[in-house]
CSV table of C-alpha atoms in Angstrom, one decimal:
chain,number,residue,atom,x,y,z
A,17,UNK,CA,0.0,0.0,0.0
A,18,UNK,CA,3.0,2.4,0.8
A,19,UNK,CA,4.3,1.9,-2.8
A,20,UNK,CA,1.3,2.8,-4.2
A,21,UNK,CA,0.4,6.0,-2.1
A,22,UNK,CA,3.9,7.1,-3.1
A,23,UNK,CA,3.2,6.8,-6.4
A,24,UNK,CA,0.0,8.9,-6.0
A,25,UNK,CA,1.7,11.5,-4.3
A,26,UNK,CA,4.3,11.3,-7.1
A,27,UNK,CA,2.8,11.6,-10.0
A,28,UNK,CA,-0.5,13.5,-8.8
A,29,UNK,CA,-0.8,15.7,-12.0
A,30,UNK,CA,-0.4,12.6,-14.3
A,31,UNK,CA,-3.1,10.9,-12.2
A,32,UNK,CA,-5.3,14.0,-12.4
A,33,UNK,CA,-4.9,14.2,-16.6
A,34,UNK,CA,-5.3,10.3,-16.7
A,35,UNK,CA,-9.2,10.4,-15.1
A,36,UNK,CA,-10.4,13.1,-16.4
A,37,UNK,CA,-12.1,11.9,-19.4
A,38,UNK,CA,-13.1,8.7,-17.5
A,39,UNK,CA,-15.5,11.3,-15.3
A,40,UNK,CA,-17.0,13.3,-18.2
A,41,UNK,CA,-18.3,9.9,-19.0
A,42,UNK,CA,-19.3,8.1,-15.9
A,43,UNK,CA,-22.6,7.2,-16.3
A,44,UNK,CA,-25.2,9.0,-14.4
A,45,UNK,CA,-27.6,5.8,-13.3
A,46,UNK,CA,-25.0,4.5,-11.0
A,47,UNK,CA,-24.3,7.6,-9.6
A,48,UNK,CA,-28.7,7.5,-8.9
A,49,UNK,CA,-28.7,4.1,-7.9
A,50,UNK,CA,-26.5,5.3,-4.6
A,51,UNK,CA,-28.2,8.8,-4.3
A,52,UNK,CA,-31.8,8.1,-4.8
A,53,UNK,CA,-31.7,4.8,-2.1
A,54,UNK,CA,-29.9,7.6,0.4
A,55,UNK,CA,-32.2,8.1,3.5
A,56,UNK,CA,-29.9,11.2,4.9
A,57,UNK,CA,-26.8,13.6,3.3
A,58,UNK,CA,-24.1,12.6,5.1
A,59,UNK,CA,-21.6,10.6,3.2
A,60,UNK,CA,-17.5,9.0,3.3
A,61,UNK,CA,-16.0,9.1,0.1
A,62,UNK,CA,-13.1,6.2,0.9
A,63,UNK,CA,-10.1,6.8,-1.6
A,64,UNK,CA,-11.5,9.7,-2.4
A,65,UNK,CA,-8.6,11.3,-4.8
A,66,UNK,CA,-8.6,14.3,-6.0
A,67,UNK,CA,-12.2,15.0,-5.0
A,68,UNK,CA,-13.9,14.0,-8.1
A,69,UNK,CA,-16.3,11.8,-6.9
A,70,UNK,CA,-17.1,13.4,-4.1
A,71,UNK,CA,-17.8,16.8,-6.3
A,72,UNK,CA,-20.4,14.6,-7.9
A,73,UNK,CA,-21.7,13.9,-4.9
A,74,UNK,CA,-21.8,17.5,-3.8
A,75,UNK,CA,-23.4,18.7,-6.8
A,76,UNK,CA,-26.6,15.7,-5.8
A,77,UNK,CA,-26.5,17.6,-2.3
A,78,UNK,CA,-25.0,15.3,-0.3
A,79,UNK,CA,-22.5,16.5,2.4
A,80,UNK,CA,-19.5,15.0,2.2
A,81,UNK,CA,-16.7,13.6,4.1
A,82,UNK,CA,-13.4,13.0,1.7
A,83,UNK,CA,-10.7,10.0,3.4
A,84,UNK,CA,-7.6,8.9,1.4
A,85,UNK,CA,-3.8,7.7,1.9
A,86,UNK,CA,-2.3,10.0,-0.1
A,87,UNK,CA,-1.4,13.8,1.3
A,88,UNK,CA,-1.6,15.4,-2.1
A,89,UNK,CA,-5.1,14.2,-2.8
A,90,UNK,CA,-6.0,15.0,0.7
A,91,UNK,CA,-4.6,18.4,0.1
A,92,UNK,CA,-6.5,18.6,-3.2
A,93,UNK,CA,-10.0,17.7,-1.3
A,94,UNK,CA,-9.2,20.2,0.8
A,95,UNK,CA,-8.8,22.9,-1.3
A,96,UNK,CA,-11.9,22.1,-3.0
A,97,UNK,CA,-13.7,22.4,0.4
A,98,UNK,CA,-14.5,19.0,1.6
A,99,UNK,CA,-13.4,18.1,5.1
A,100,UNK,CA,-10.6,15.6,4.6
A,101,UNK,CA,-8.7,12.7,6.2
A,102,UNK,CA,-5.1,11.2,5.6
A,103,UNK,CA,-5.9,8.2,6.5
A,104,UNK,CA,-5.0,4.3,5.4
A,105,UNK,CA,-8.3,2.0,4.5
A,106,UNK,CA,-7.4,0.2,8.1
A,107,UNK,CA,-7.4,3.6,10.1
A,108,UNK,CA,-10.9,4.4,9.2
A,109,UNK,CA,-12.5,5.1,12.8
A,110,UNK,CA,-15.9,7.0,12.2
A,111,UNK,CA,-17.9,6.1,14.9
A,112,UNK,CA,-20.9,3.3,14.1
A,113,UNK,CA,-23.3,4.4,12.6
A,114,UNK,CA,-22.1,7.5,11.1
A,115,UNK,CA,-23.1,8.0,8.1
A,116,UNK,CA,-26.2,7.6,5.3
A,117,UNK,CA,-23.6,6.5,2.5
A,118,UNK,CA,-20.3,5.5,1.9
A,119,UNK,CA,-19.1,5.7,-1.6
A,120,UNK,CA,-15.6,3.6,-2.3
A,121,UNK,CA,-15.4,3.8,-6.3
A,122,UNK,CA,-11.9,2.3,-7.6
A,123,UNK,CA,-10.4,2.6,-3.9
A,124,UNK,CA,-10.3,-0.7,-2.4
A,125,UNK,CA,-8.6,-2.3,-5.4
A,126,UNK,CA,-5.7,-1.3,-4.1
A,127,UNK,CA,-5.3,-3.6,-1.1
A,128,UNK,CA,-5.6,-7.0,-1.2
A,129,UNK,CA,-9.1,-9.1,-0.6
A,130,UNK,CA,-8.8,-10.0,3.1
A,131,UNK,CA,-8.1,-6.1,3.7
A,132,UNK,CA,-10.5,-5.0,1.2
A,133,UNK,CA,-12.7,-7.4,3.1
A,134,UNK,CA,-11.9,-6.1,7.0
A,135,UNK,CA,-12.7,-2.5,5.8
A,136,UNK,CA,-16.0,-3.2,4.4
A,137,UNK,CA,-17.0,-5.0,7.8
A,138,UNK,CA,-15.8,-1.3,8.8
A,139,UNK,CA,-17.8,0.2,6.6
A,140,UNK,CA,-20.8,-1.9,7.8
A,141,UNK,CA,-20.5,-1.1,11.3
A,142,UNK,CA,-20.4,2.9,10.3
A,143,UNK,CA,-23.2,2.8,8.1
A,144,UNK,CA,-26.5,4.1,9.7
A,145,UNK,CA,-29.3,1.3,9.3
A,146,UNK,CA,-30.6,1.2,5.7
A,147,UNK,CA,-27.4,3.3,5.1
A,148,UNK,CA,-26.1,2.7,1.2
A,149,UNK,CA,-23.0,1.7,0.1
A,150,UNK,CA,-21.5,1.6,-3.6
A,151,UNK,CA,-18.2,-0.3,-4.2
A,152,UNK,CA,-16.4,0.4,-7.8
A,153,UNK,CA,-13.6,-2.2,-8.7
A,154,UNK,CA,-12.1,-3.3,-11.9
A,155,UNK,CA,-13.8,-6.8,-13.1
A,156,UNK,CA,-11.2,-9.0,-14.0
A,157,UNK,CA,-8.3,-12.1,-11.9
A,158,UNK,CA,-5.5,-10.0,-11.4
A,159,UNK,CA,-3.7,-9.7,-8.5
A,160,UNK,CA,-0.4,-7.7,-8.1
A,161,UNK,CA,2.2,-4.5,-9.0
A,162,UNK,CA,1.5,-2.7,-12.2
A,163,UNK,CA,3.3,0.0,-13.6
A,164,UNK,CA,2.0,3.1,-13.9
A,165,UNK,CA,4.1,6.4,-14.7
A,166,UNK,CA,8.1,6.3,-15.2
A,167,UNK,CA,8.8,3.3,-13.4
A,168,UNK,CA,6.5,3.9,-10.6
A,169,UNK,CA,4.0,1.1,-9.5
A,170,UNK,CA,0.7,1.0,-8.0
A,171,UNK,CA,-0.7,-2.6,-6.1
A,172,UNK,CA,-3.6,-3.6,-7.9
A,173,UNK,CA,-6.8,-6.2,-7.1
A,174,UNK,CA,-9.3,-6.7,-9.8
A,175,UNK,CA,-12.5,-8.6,-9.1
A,176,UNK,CA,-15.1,-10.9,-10.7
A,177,UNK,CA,-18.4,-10.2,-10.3
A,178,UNK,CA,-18.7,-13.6,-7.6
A,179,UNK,CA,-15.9,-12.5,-5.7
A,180,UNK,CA,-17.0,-9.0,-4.9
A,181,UNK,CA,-20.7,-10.0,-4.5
A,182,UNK,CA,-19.7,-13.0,-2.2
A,183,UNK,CA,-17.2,-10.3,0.2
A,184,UNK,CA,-19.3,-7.8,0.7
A,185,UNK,CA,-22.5,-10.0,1.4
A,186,UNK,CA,-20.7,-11.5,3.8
A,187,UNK,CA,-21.0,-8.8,5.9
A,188,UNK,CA,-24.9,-8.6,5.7
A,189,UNK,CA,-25.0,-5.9,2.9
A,190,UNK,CA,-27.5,-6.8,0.8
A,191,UNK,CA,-27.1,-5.9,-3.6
A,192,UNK,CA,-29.8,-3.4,-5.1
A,193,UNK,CA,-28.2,-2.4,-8.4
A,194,UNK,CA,-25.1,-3.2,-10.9
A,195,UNK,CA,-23.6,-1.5,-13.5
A,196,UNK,CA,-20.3,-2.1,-16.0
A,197,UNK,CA,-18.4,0.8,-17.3
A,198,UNK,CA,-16.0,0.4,-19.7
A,199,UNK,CA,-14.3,3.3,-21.1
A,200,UNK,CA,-11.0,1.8,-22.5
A,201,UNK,CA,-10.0,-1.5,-22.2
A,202,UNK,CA,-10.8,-2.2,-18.5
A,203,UNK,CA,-14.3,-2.8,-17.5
A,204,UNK,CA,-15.2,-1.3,-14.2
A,205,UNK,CA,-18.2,-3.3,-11.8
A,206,UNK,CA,-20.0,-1.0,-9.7
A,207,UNK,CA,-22.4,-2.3,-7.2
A,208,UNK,CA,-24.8,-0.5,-4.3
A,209,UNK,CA,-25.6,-2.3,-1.3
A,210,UNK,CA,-27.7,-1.8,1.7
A,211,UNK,CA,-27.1,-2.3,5.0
């Protein structure tokens, strides 16, 4: 995880030029599916980047909380206004019950399952009852470093659509909606869940 929160910090700009076109096109029914199932505003954004997500979520009126490992992007959040944490995916200590929502889109690929797997019973335990929670991953059996920018790596975990379904139900979430997004060559699995 270190290797790859260096690499964020790193190559932040390259990052930032390298998801832009990937929001302009991010399609708006998963973005509903969490939203419209929300019973309150207040929401974590987990791996929250540079804040794009969570000014999509602003712009829906949701109030929101920005966590990630990397100080530039936690820096960037901030500057956009969001109250944000430095904090690794195991550090996350909201107190239960917390929040409405908890968005984690393209973050928890970058720990391995039985992590991955620890922070969404987390995420369950901060989750208000019928509180929603939408997990983004890249569908695929890949497990491992991948270079990214000028020799500079970034640990990845792709999932099929069993293997995520089977971790976070294990938990007691329960799946309301699916949706695959694929821009390029990688096809991203989103799914909502309630608790």
């Amino acid at each position: 995880m270190n290797k790859t929160i260096a690499t964020y910090d790193k190559h932040f700009e390259d990052y930032r030029k390298e998801v832009q076109d990937f929001w302009l096109h991010f399609p708006q029914e998963t973005i509903s599916a969490f939203v419209s199932r929300l019973q309150g505003k207040k929401v974590l954004d987990i791996g929250s980047g540079p804040g794009d997500d969570a000014q999509i979520l602003k712009k829906n009126n949701l109030e929101v909380i920005c966590v990630d490992g990397s100080l530039s992007m936690v820096n960037k959040t901030k500057e956009l206004g969001f109250e944000s944490y430095q904090k690794y995916f195991r550090e996350i200590d909201f107190p239960d019950g917390s929040f409405d929502g908890i968005w984690a889109y393209t973050s928890l690929l970058h720990v391995s399952s039985e992590e991955a797997s620890e922070v969404v019973g987390k995420i369950y335990q901060m989750l208000k009852s019928g509180g929603v929670f939408l997990i983004g991953m890249i569908e695929g059996e890949f497990e491992g470093d991948k270079e990214s920018w000028e020799q500079s790596e970034r640990y990845f975990k792709f999932y099929t659509e069993k293997e995520l379904t089977d971790m976070v139900s294990h938990w007691g979430f329960k799946r309301v909606y699916q949706e695959r997004y694929k821009p390029h060559s990688k096809t991203y699995l989103a799914q909502v869940y309630l608790k």
